[in-house]
XYZ file of C-alpha atoms in Angstrom:
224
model
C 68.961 -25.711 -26.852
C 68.245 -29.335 -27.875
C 66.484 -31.941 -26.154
C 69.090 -34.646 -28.056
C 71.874 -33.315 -25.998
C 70.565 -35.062 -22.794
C 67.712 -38.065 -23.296
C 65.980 -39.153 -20.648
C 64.999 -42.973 -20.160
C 61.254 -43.099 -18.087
C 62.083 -46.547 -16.878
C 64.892 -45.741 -15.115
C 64.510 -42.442 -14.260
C 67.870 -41.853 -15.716
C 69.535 -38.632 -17.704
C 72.162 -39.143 -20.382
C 74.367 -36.637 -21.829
C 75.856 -37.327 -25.487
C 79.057 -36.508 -24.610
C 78.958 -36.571 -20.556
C 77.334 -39.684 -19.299
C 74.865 -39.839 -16.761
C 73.821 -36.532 -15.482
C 71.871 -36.784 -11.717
C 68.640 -35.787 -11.645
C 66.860 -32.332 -9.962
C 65.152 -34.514 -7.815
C 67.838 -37.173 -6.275
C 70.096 -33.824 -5.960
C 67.359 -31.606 -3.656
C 67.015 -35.151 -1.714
C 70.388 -35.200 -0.813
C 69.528 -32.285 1.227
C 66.355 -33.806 3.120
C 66.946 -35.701 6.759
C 65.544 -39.223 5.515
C 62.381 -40.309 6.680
C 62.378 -43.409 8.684
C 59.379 -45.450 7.946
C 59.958 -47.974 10.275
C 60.083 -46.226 13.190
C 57.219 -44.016 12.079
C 54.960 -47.008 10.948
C 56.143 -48.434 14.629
C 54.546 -45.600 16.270
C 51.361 -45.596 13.833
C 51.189 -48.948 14.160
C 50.726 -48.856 18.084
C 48.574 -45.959 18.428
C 46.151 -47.689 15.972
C 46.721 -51.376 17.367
C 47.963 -52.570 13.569
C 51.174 -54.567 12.755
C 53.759 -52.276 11.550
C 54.158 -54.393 8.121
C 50.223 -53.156 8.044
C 50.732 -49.162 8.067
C 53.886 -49.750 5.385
C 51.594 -51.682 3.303
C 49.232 -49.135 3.485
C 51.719 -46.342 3.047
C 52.929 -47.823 -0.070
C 49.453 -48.091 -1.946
C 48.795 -44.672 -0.990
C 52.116 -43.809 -2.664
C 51.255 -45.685 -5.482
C 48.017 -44.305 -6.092
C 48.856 -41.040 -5.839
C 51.966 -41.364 -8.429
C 49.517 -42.799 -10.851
C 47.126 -39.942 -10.063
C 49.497 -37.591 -10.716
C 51.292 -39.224 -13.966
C 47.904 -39.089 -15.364
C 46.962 -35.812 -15.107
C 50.197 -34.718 -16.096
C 50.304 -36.529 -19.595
C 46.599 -34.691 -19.897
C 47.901 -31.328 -19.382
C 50.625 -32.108 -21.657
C 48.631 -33.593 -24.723
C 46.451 -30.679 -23.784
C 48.842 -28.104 -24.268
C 51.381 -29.221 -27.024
C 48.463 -30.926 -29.047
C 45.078 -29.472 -27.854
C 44.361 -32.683 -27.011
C 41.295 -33.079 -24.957
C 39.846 -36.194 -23.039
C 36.528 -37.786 -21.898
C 35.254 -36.676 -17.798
C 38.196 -34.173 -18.005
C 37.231 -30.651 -19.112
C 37.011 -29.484 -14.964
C 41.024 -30.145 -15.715
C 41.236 -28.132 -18.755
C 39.011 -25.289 -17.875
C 41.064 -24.831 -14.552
C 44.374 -24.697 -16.238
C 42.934 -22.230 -18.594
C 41.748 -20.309 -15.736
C 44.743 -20.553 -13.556
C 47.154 -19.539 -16.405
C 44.650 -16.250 -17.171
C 44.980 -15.271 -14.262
C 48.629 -15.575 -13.157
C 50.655 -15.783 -16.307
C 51.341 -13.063 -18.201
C 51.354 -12.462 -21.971
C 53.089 -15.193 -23.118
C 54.754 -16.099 -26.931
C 55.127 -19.822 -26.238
C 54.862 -22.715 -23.682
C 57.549 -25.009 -23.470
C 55.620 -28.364 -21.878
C 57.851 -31.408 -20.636
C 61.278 -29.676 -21.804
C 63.974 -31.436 -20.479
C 66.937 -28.889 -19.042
C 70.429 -29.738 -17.731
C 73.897 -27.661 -16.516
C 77.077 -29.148 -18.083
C 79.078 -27.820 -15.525
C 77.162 -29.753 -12.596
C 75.835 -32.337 -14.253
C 72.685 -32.173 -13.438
C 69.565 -32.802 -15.632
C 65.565 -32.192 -15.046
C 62.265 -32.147 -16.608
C 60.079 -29.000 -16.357
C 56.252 -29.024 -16.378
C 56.002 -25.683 -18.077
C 58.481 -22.937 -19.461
C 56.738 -19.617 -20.522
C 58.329 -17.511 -22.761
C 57.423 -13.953 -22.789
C 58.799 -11.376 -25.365
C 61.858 -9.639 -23.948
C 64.009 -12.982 -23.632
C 62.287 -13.376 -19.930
C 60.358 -16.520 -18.716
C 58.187 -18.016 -16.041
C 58.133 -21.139 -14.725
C 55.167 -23.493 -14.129
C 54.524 -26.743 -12.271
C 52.115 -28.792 -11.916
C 51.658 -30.686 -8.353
C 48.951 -32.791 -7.320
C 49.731 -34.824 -3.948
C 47.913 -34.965 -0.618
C 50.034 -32.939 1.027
C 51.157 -29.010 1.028
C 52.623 -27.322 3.777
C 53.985 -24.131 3.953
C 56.675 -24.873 7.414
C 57.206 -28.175 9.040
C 55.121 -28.266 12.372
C 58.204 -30.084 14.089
C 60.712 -27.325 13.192
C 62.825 -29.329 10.990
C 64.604 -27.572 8.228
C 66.634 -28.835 5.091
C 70.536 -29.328 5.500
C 73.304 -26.738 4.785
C 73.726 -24.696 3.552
C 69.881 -24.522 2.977
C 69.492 -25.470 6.380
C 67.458 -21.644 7.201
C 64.725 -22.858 5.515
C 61.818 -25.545 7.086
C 61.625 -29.085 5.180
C 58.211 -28.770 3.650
C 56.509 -29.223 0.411
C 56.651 -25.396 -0.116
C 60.599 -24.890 0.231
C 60.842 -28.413 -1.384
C 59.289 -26.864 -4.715
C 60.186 -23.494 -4.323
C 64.108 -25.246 -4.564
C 63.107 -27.474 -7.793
C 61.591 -24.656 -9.714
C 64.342 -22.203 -8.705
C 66.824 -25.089 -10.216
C 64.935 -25.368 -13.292
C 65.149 -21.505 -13.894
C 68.402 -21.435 -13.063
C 69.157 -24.168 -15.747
C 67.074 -22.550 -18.383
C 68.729 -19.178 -17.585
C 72.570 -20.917 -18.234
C 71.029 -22.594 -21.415
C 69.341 -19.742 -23.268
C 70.583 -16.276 -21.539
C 66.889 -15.035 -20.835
C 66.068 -14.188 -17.522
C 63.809 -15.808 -14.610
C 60.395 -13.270 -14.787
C 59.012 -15.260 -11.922
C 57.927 -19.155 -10.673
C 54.169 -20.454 -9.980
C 53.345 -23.655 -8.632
C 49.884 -25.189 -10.015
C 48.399 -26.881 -6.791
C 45.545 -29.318 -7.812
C 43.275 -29.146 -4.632
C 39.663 -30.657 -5.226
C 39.700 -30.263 -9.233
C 41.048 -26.726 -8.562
C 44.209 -25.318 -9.609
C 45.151 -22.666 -7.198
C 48.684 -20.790 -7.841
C 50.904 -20.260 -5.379
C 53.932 -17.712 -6.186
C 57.973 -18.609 -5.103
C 60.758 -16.145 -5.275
C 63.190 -17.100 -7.611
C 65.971 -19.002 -5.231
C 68.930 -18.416 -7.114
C 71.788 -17.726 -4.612
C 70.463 -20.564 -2.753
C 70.762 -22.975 -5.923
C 74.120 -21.443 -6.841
C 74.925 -22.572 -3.230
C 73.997 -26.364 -3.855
């Protein structure tokens, strides 16, 4: 497998096959299957229970956002320096030691660590970017993310759920990630003919990582 078949561009957010064009991204694919959220009648309702302007709680909203994307593209290009280059950085060995920790404890015996490996399926067109492939000996593999935002909930408290035909399970972060990591195994499995041993998602929660374990969603990726 070779990263040069599909490049990715960072500004755009874009994936390029050689031969194939644009491929659609993990993430635009898995929102396809999301109800949208409608911030303006949500920032409506904030906005009167608080006695704001609605442009206020948008405003708001969207340096939260912001914030927590840079948050989180930072301490992902730490973890990744850290782990392809042993890179380490000023104020951020609680980051490193946790990672360590995290991994020791949930990971098994590994041979390598793929970091930032960009997958893709020909046949779908559709193109990703892992956080972490581990390869173990036996042509098997687990699959590691990292996730740092706010917000992790296991069920949505309103009932909602996801649209068909994954429509039995809640929208939530959970189910959201449990999908993406499922897709990436799924890709990796196509691409190299190992198997999926297992997926782990790395929560950061107050400079902690704690692990949280999926089942391996393949029949519901094969239906998407």
């Amino acid at each position: 497998m070779s990263k040069k078949v599909v490049t990715f561009d960072e500004t755009s957010h874009t994936y390029t096959h050689k031969d194939l064009g644009k491929f659609i991204s993990v993430t635009t694919l898995l929102g396809k299957y999301k109800k949208p959220f409608d911030s303006h009648y949500h920032a409506t309702r904030v906005a009167e229970r608080e006695g704001v302007t609605k442009e206020m709680v948008l405003e708001m909203w969207e340096a939260e956002k912001n914030r927590a994307c840079d948050r989180g593209t930072e301490i992902h290009k730490l973890l990744e320096d850290y782990i392809n280059f042993g890179e380490t950085a000023a104020n951020y060995n609680w980051l490193f030691k946790t990672y360590n920790n995290v991994v020791e404890r949930t990971i098994d015996k590994f041979q390598k660590v793929l970091c930032e490996n960009i997958l893709y399926n020909e046949e779908h067109k559709v193109a990703g970017m892992s956080d972490l492939i581990y390869e173990h000996s036996g042509d098997e593999f687990t699959v590691g993310d990292f996730k740092t935002n706010k917000k992790f909930r296991f069920s949505s408290s309103f009932g909602e759920r996801l649209l068909a035909p994954v429509e039995h399970l809640h929208y939530c972060e959970f189910n959201s990630y449990a999908l993406q990591l499922s897709m990436y195994a799924y890709m990796y499995e196509k691409l190299t003919g190992k198997k999926c041993r297992k997926c782990v998602i790395f929560y950061l929660k107050e400079n902690r990582f704690l692990p949280y374990h999926i089942n391996y969603m393949k029949s519901d990726v094969e239906a998407i």
